[in-house]
XYZ file of N, CA, C and O in Angstrom:
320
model
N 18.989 141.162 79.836
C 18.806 140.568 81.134
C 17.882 139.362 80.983
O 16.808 139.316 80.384
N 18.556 138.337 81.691
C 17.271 136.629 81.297
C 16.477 137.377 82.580
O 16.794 138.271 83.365
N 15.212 136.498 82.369
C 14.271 137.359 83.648
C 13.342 135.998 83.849
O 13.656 135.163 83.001
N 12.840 135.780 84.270
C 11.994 134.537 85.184
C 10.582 135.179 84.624
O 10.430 136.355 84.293
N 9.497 134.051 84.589
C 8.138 134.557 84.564
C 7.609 133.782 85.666
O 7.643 132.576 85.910
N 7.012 134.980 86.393
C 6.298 134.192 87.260
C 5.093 134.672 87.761
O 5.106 135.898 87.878
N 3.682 133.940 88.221
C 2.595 134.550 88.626
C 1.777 134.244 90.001
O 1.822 133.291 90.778
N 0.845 135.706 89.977
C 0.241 136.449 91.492
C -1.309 135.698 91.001
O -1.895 136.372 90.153
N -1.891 134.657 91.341
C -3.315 134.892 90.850
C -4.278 135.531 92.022
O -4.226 135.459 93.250
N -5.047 136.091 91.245
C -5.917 137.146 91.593
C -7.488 136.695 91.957
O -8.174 137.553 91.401
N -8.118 136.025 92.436
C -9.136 135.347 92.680
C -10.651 137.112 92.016
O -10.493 138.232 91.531
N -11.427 136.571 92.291
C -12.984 137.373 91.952
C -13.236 137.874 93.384
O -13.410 137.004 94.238
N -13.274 139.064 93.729
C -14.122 138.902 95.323
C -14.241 140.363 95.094
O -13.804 140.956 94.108
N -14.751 140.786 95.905
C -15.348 142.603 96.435
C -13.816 143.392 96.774
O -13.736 144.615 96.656
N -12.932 142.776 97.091
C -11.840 143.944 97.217
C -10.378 143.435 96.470
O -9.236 143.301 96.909
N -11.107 143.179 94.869
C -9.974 142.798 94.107
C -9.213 144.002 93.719
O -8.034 143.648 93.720
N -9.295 145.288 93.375
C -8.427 145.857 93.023
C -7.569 146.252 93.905
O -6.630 146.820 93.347
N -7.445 146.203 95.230
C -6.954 146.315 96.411
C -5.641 145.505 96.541
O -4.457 145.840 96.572
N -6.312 144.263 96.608
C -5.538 143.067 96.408
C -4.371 143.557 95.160
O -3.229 143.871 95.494
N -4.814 143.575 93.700
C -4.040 143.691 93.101
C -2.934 145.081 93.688
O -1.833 144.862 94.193
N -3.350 146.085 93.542
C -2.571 147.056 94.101
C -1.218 146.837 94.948
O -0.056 147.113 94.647
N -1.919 146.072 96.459
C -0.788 145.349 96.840
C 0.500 144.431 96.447
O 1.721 144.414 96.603
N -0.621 143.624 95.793
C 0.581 142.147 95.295
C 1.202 143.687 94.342
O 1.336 144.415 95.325
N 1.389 144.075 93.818
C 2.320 145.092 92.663
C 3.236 145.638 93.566
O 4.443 145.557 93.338
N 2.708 146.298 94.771
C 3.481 147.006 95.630
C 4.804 146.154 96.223
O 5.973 146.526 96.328
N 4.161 144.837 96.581
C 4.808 143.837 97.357
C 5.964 143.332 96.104
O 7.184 143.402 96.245
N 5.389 142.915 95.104
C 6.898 142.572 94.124
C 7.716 143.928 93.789
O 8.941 143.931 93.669
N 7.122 144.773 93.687
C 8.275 145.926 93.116
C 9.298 146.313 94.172
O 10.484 146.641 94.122
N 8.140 146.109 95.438
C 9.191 146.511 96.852
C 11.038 145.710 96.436
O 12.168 146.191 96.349
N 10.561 144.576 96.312
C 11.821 143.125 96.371
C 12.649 143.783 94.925
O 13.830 144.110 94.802
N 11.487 143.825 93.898
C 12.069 143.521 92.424
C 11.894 144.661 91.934
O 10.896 144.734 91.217
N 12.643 145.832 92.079
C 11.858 147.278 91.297
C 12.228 147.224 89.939
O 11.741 148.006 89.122
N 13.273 146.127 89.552
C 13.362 146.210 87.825
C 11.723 145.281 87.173
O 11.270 145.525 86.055
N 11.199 144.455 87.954
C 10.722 143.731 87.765
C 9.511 144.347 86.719
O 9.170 145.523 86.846
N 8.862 143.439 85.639
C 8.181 143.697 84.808
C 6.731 143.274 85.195
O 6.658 142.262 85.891
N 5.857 143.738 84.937
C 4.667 143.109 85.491
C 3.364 143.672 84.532
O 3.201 144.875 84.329
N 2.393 142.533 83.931
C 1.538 142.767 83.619
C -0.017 142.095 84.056
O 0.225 141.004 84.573
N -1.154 142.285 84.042
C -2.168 142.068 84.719
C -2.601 141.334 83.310
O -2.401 141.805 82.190
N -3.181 140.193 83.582
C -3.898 139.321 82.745
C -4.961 138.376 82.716
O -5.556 138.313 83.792
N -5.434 137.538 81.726
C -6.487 137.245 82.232
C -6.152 135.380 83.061
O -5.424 134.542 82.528
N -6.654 135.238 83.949
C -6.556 133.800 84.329
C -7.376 132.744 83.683
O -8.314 133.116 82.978
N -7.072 131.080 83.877
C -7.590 130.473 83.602
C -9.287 130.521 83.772
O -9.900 130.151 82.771
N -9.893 130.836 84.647
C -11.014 130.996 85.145
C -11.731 132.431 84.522
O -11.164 133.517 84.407
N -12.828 132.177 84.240
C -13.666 133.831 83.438
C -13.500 134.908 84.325
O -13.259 135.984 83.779
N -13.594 134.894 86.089
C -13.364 135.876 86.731
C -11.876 136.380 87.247
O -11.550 137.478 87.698
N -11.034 135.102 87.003
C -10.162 135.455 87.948
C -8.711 135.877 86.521
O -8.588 135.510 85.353
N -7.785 136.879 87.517
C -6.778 137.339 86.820
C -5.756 137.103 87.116
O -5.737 136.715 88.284
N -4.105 137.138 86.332
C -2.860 136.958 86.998
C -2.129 138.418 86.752
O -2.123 139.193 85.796
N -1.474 138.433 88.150
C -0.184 139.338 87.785
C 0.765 138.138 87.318
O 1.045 137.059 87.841
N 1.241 138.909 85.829
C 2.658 138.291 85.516
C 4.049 138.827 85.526
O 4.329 139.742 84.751
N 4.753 138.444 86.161
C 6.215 138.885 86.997
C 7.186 138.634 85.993
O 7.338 137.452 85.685
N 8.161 139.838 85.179
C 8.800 138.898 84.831
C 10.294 139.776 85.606
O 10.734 140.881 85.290
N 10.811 138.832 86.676
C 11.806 139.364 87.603
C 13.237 138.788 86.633
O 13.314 138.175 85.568
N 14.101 139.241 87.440
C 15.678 138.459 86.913
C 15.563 137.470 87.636
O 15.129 137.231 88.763
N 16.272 136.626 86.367
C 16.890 135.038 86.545
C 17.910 135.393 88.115
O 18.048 134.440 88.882
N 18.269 136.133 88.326
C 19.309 136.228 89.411
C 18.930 136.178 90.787
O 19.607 135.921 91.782
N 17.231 136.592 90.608
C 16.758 136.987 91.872
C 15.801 135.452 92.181
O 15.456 135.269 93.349
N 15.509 134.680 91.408
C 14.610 133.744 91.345
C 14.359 133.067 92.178
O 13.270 132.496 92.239
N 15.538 132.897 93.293
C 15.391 131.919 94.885
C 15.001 133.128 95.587
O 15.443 132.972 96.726
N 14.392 134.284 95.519
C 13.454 134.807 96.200
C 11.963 135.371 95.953
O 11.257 136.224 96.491
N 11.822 134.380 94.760
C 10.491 134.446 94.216
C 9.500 133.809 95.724
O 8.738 134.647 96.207
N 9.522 132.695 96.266
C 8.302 132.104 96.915
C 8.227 133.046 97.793
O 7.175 133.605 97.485
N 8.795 133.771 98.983
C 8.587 134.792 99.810
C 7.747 135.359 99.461
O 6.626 135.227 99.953
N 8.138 136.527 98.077
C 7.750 137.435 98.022
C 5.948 137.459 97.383
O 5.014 138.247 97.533
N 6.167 135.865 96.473
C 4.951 135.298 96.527
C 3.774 135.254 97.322
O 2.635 135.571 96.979
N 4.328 134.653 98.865
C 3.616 134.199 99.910
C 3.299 135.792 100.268
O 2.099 136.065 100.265
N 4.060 136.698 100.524
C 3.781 138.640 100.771
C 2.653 138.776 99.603
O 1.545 139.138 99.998
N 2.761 138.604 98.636
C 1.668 138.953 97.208
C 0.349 138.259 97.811
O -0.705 138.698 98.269
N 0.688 137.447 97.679
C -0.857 136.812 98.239
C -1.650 136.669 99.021
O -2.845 136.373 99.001
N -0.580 137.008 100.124
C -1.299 137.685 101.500
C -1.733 138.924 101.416
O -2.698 139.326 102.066
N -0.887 139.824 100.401
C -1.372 141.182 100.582
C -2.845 141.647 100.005
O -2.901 142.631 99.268
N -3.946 140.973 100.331
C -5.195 141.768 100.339
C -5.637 142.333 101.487
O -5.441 141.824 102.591
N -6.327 143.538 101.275
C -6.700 144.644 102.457
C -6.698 143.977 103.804
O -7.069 142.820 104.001
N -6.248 144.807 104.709
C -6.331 144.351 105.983
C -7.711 144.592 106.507
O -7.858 145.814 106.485
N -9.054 143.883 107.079
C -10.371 144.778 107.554
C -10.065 145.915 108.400
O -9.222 145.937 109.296
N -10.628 146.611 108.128
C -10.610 148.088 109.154
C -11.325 147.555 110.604
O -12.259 146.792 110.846
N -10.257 148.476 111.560
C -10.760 147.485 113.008
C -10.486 149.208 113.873
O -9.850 150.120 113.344
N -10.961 149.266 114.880
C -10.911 150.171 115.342
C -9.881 150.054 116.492
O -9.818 149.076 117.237
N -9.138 151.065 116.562
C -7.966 150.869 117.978
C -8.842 150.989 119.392
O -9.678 151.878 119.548
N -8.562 150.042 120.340
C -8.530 150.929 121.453
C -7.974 151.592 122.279
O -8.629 152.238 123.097
């Protein structure tokens, strides 16, 4: 299978493993063949998820992107 590489970067902050958790959740949702490893980023703190999805699926990489990167924790808010 040709497969695309593509990446989630992961910034430094107080609810990074969260974040990561998500962005994983959010590509596997789309791409469950999809390959993915956690690495280190250009920057000393910061990390990438690396995607490697099918070539087939590749015009729905930015979506699921824009879902990855949004997906850090929602703040806890109380209902009324």
């Amino acid at each position: 299978m040709l497969c695309a590489l593509k990446h989630v970067l992961i910034e430094f902050g107080p609810d990074r493993e969260a974040h990561i958790d998500g962005a994983v959740r959010t590509i596997l949702e789309t791409f469950p063949e999809a390959r993915l490893e956690v690495a280190q980023g250009l920057l000393a703190d910061d990390l990438l998820i690396e995607a490697r999805i099918p070539l087939r699926h590749l015009n729905e990489w930015p979506a699921v992107s824009r879902r990855a990167h949004a997906s850090s924790p929602v703040p806890f808010s109380i209902a009324e």
